[in-house]
Amino acid sequence: MSTLAHTMMTAARSADSGLAGSGELDRYPYSEALAGDRAAARPWGGSDSELGRASRRGAASRGRGLHGQLVQQLGQMIVSGDLGADRPLVPEEIGQRFEVSRTVVRESLRVLEAKGLVSARPNVGTRVRPVSDWNLLDPDIIEWRAFGPQRDDQRRELAELRWTIEPLAARLAAGHGREDLQQRLGDMVEIMGHAMGQGDAITFSRADAEFHALLIQAAGNRMLEHLSGIVSAALHVSGGPVTGCDRPGEASLAHHARIVDALASGDSAAAESAMRQLLVVHPDVERVVPAPREH
């Protein structure tokens, strides 16, 4: 399991959103199939396995070496319950166990403290905090919970949260008429279609994640936009080795296209309905919310 950004959710979103701007679609191997006079695309470098790892690695942890690894290891141990609440964390013992310097330990504990996982007080030292104190919206904690003993609860809670956030974002986006973002959303759907035809689940999931981040951006609500880190994390952990709304399929692709069409026509109700239909395609959502009624 990789580590996502060690900063808080909003910083992670701005640093590693991966949104494609104008002229940046060459990051997708199927972008040359898009209509118009767009430049020919070059595939991403690296093997499929490398791309899979890269898609789950946060920018703030890239190149951090021992520091990033220690944050991940300690965070996983706390979230899994191996290090229970009120457990003292002695820097010297951590340094010896993981064979890292005091500086690495100190900086790692500061990151975990910012996430609410530990607290440091004079004459008391550093101790693990109870779950009620954790920043459960932090992308790292979302990922650690999703791949730990609490995986079922985490995925259900993420599904419920997405059911609240994304239909609203789709409704708002339809009312803003952002043609630039609508074009980019359409590009993502085309890329997903080509990727599905090629059996390329990695590119499909990457374009899928970008689609949802763009849609929240198009809503024009800055507070809502800050929640896009939650959606991004949910997409990363939702499907095991194949991430995204669903395993690449015609139903998922069709619902994405319906959202784009609704945005283009400014139909807020249709955009919201299409998003709800899309989310129900996902099995995690289907268990916790009813399918929307067709009007």
Coordinates of C-alpha atoms in Angstrom, one line a residue:
M1 CA 0.0 0.0 0.0
S2 CA 1.3 3.4 -0.9
T3 CA 1.1 6.7 1.1
L4 CA -1.0 9.6 -0.1
A5 CA 0.0 13.2 0.6
H6 CA 1.1 13.8 4.2
T7 CA -0.5 17.2 4.3
M8 CA -4.1 17.8 5.0
M9 CA -6.8 17.2 2.5
T10 CA -6.8 20.6 0.8
A11 CA -3.1 20.7 0.4
A12 CA -3.1 17.2 -1.1
R13 CA -5.8 18.2 -3.5
S14 CA -3.9 21.3 -4.8
A15 CA -0.6 19.5 -5.0
D16 CA -1.6 16.3 -6.6
S17 CA -5.0 16.8 -8.2
G18 CA -3.6 15.7 -11.6
L19 CA -6.2 17.8 -13.4
A20 CA -5.6 18.1 -17.1
G21 CA -5.5 21.6 -18.4
S22 CA -5.5 22.8 -22.0
G23 CA -2.7 21.1 -23.8
E24 CA -2.1 18.5 -21.1
L25 CA -4.2 15.7 -22.5
D26 CA -1.0 14.1 -23.9
R27 CA -0.7 12.4 -20.5
Y28 CA -3.3 10.0 -21.7
P29 CA -2.4 7.4 -24.3
Y30 CA -5.7 7.7 -26.1
S31 CA -5.9 11.4 -26.3
E32 CA -4.9 11.4 -30.0
A33 CA -8.3 10.0 -30.7
L34 CA -10.0 13.2 -29.5
A35 CA -11.6 15.3 -32.3
G36 CA -10.1 18.5 -33.6
D37 CA -6.6 19.7 -34.1
R38 CA -5.1 18.6 -30.8
A39 CA -1.5 17.6 -30.8
A40 CA -0.5 14.0 -31.2
A41 CA -0.2 12.3 -27.8
R42 CA 2.6 10.3 -26.3
P43 CA 1.8 7.4 -23.9
W44 CA 2.8 7.6 -20.3
G45 CA 6.2 6.1 -19.6
G46 CA 6.8 3.1 -17.5
S47 CA 5.1 -0.3 -17.1
D48 CA 1.4 -0.9 -16.1
S49 CA 2.5 -1.9 -12.7
E50 CA 4.5 1.3 -12.3
L51 CA 1.6 3.4 -13.4
G52 CA -0.7 1.6 -11.0
R53 CA 1.7 2.4 -8.1
A54 CA 2.0 6.0 -9.3
S55 CA -1.7 6.5 -9.4
R56 CA -1.9 5.7 -5.7
R57 CA 1.1 7.7 -4.5
G58 CA 0.7 11.2 -3.1
A59 CA 2.9 14.0 -4.2
A60 CA 4.0 15.0 -0.7
S61 CA 5.4 11.5 -0.1
R62 CA 7.2 11.1 -3.3
G63 CA 10.9 11.3 -2.8
R64 CA 10.6 11.5 1.0
G65 CA 12.3 8.2 1.5
L66 CA 12.6 7.1 5.1
H67 CA 10.3 9.9 6.4
G68 CA 7.4 8.9 4.1
Q69 CA 7.9 5.3 4.8
L70 CA 7.8 5.8 8.6
V71 CA 4.7 8.0 8.4
Q72 CA 3.0 5.2 6.5
Q73 CA 4.1 2.4 8.8
L74 CA 3.2 4.2 12.0
G75 CA 0.0 5.4 10.6
Q76 CA -1.1 2.0 9.5
M77 CA -0.2 0.5 12.9
I78 CA -2.3 3.1 14.7
V79 CA -5.3 2.9 12.3
S80 CA -5.2 -0.9 12.4
G81 CA -5.2 -0.9 16.2
D82 CA -1.7 -2.4 16.6
L83 CA -0.9 0.8 18.5
G84 CA -4.0 1.4 20.6
A85 CA -5.3 4.6 22.1
D86 CA -3.1 6.2 24.8
R87 CA -0.2 4.1 23.8
P88 CA 3.1 6.0 24.4
L89 CA 5.4 6.5 21.4
V90 CA 9.0 6.8 22.5
P91 CA 11.1 8.4 19.8
E92 CA 14.2 6.5 20.8
E93 CA 12.4 3.1 20.6
I94 CA 10.9 4.0 17.2
G95 CA 14.3 5.0 15.9
Q96 CA 15.8 1.7 16.9
R97 CA 13.0 -0.4 15.7
F98 CA 12.9 1.2 12.2
E99 CA 16.6 2.1 12.1
V100 CA 16.0 5.8 11.3
S101 CA 17.4 9.0 12.9
R102 CA 15.7 11.0 15.6
T103 CA 15.1 13.7 13.0
V104 CA 13.1 11.3 10.8
V105 CA 11.1 10.1 13.8
R106 CA 10.4 13.7 15.0
E107 CA 9.2 14.9 11.6
S108 CA 7.1 11.8 11.1
L109 CA 5.4 12.2 14.5
R110 CA 4.6 15.8 13.6
V111 CA 2.9 14.7 10.5
L112 CA 0.9 12.1 12.5
E113 CA 0.0 14.8 15.0
A114 CA -1.3 17.1 12.3
K115 CA -3.6 14.2 11.2
G116 CA -4.9 13.9 14.8
L117 CA -3.4 10.4 15.3
V118 CA -1.0 11.3 18.1
S119 CA -0.6 14.1 20.6
A120 CA 2.6 15.4 22.1
R121 CA 2.6 17.2 25.5
P122 CA 5.3 18.3 27.9
N123 CA 6.0 15.8 30.7
V124 CA 3.7 13.3 29.1
G125 CA 5.4 12.6 25.7
T126 CA 3.7 11.4 22.5
R127 CA 0.7 9.2 22.8
V128 CA -1.8 7.7 20.3
R129 CA -5.1 9.5 20.3
P130 CA -8.6 7.9 20.2
V131 CA -10.4 7.5 16.9
S132 CA -12.7 10.4 17.8
D133 CA -9.8 12.8 17.5
W134 CA -8.5 11.6 14.1
N135 CA -9.0 13.7 11.0
L136 CA -11.1 11.1 9.2
L137 CA -11.2 13.2 6.1
D138 CA -7.4 13.1 5.7
P139 CA -6.6 11.1 2.5
D140 CA -3.9 9.1 4.2
I141 CA -6.3 8.0 7.0
I142 CA -9.0 7.2 4.4
E143 CA -6.6 4.9 2.6
W144 CA -5.2 3.3 5.8
R145 CA -8.7 2.5 7.0
A146 CA -9.8 1.3 3.7
F147 CA -7.1 -1.4 3.6
G148 CA -7.2 -2.3 7.3
P149 CA -9.6 -4.0 9.6
Q150 CA -12.1 -1.2 9.2
R151 CA -12.2 -1.5 5.5
D152 CA -16.0 -2.3 5.3
D153 CA -17.0 0.6 7.4
Q154 CA -14.6 3.0 5.6
R155 CA -15.9 2.1 2.1
R156 CA -19.5 2.3 3.2
E157 CA -18.9 5.7 4.8
L158 CA -17.1 7.0 1.7
A159 CA -20.0 5.8 -0.5
E160 CA -22.5 7.6 1.7
L161 CA -20.4 10.7 1.6
R162 CA -20.0 10.6 -2.1
W163 CA -23.8 10.2 -2.4
T164 CA -24.1 13.5 -0.6
I165 CA -21.4 15.5 -2.3
E166 CA -21.4 14.6 -6.0
P167 CA -25.1 14.8 -7.0
L168 CA -25.1 18.3 -5.6
A169 CA -21.9 19.2 -7.4
A170 CA -23.4 18.0 -10.7
R171 CA -26.6 20.1 -10.1
L172 CA -24.5 23.2 -9.4
A173 CA -22.1 22.6 -12.3
A174 CA -25.1 22.5 -14.7
G175 CA -26.0 26.0 -13.6
H176 CA -22.6 27.6 -14.1
G177 CA -22.1 27.0 -17.8
R178 CA -18.4 26.6 -17.7
E179 CA -17.7 25.5 -21.3
D180 CA -14.0 25.0 -20.7
L181 CA -14.6 22.5 -17.9
Q182 CA -17.4 20.9 -19.8
Q183 CA -15.1 20.3 -22.7
R184 CA -12.5 18.7 -20.5
L185 CA -15.2 16.5 -18.9
G186 CA -16.1 15.4 -22.4
D187 CA -12.5 14.7 -23.1
M188 CA -12.3 12.4 -20.1
V189 CA -15.3 10.5 -21.2
E190 CA -13.8 9.9 -24.7
I191 CA -10.5 8.8 -23.1
M192 CA -12.4 6.4 -20.8
G193 CA -14.2 5.0 -23.8
H194 CA -11.0 4.4 -25.7
A195 CA -9.3 2.9 -22.6
M196 CA -12.2 0.6 -22.1
G197 CA -12.0 -0.6 -25.7
Q198 CA -8.3 -1.4 -25.2
G199 CA -8.9 -3.1 -21.8
D200 CA -6.7 -0.5 -20.2
A201 CA -8.1 -0.3 -16.6
I202 CA -5.3 2.0 -15.4
T203 CA -6.0 4.8 -17.9
F204 CA -9.8 4.3 -17.5
S205 CA -9.5 4.9 -13.7
R206 CA -7.1 7.8 -14.1
A207 CA -9.5 9.6 -16.5
D208 CA -12.4 8.6 -14.2
A209 CA -10.8 10.2 -11.2
E210 CA -10.0 13.3 -13.2
F211 CA -13.6 13.5 -14.4
H212 CA -15.0 13.6 -10.8
A213 CA -12.4 16.2 -9.7
L214 CA -13.2 18.4 -12.6
L215 CA -17.0 18.1 -12.0
I216 CA -16.6 19.3 -8.4
Q217 CA -14.4 22.2 -9.6
A218 CA -17.2 23.1 -12.1
A219 CA -19.7 23.4 -9.3
G220 CA -18.2 26.8 -8.5
N221 CA -18.4 26.3 -4.7
R222 CA -15.0 26.6 -3.1
M223 CA -15.9 24.8 0.1
L224 CA -17.3 21.9 -1.9
E225 CA -14.2 21.9 -4.0
H226 CA -12.1 21.3 -0.9
L227 CA -14.0 18.1 -0.4
S228 CA -12.7 16.7 -3.8
G229 CA -9.8 15.1 -1.9
I230 CA -12.3 12.8 -0.3
V231 CA -13.8 11.8 -3.6
S232 CA -10.3 11.2 -5.0
A233 CA -9.3 9.1 -2.1
A234 CA -12.6 7.1 -2.4
L235 CA -11.9 6.4 -6.0
H236 CA -8.4 5.1 -5.2
V237 CA -9.6 2.7 -2.6
S238 CA -13.0 1.7 -4.0
G239 CA -12.3 -1.2 -6.3
G240 CA -9.2 -3.1 -5.2
P241 CA -6.7 -3.5 -8.1
V242 CA -9.2 -1.7 -10.5
T243 CA -10.1 1.7 -9.2
G244 CA -12.8 4.2 -10.2
C245 CA -16.5 4.3 -10.2
D246 CA -16.7 0.7 -11.4
R247 CA -14.8 -1.8 -13.4
P248 CA -14.8 -0.4 -16.9
G249 CA -18.2 -1.0 -18.4
E250 CA -20.8 0.3 -20.7
A251 CA -23.1 1.4 -17.9
S252 CA -20.5 3.4 -16.1
L253 CA -19.4 5.1 -19.4
A254 CA -23.0 5.9 -20.4
H255 CA -23.8 7.6 -17.1
H256 CA -20.6 9.7 -17.4
A257 CA -21.7 10.8 -20.9
R258 CA -25.2 11.6 -19.6
I259 CA -23.7 13.9 -17.0
V260 CA -21.8 15.8 -19.7
D261 CA -24.9 16.1 -21.9
A262 CA -26.9 17.5 -19.0
L263 CA -24.2 20.0 -18.2
A264 CA -24.1 21.2 -21.9
S265 CA -27.8 21.7 -21.9
G266 CA -27.8 23.4 -18.5
D267 CA -30.3 20.8 -17.1
S268 CA -29.5 20.7 -13.4
A269 CA -32.1 18.1 -12.5
A270 CA -30.8 15.8 -15.3
A271 CA -27.2 16.2 -14.2
E272 CA -28.0 15.4 -10.6
S273 CA -30.1 12.3 -11.6
A274 CA -27.3 11.1 -13.9
M275 CA -24.8 11.3 -11.1
R276 CA -27.0 9.4 -8.8
Q277 CA -27.4 6.7 -11.4
L278 CA -23.7 6.6 -11.9
L279 CA -23.0 6.2 -8.2
V280 CA -25.5 3.4 -7.8
V281 CA -23.4 1.5 -10.4
H282 CA -20.8 1.2 -7.7
P283 CA -21.5 -1.8 -5.4
D284 CA -20.4 0.0 -2.3
V285 CA -23.1 2.7 -2.9
E286 CA -25.8 0.2 -3.9
R287 CA -25.7 -1.3 -0.4
V288 CA -26.4 1.9 1.4
V289 CA -28.6 4.1 -0.9
P290 CA -31.7 3.4 -3.0
A291 CA -31.5 3.7 -6.7
P292 CA -33.0 7.0 -7.9
R293 CA -36.4 6.9 -9.5
E294 CA -36.6 7.6 -13.2
H295 CA -38.7 10.6 -14.1

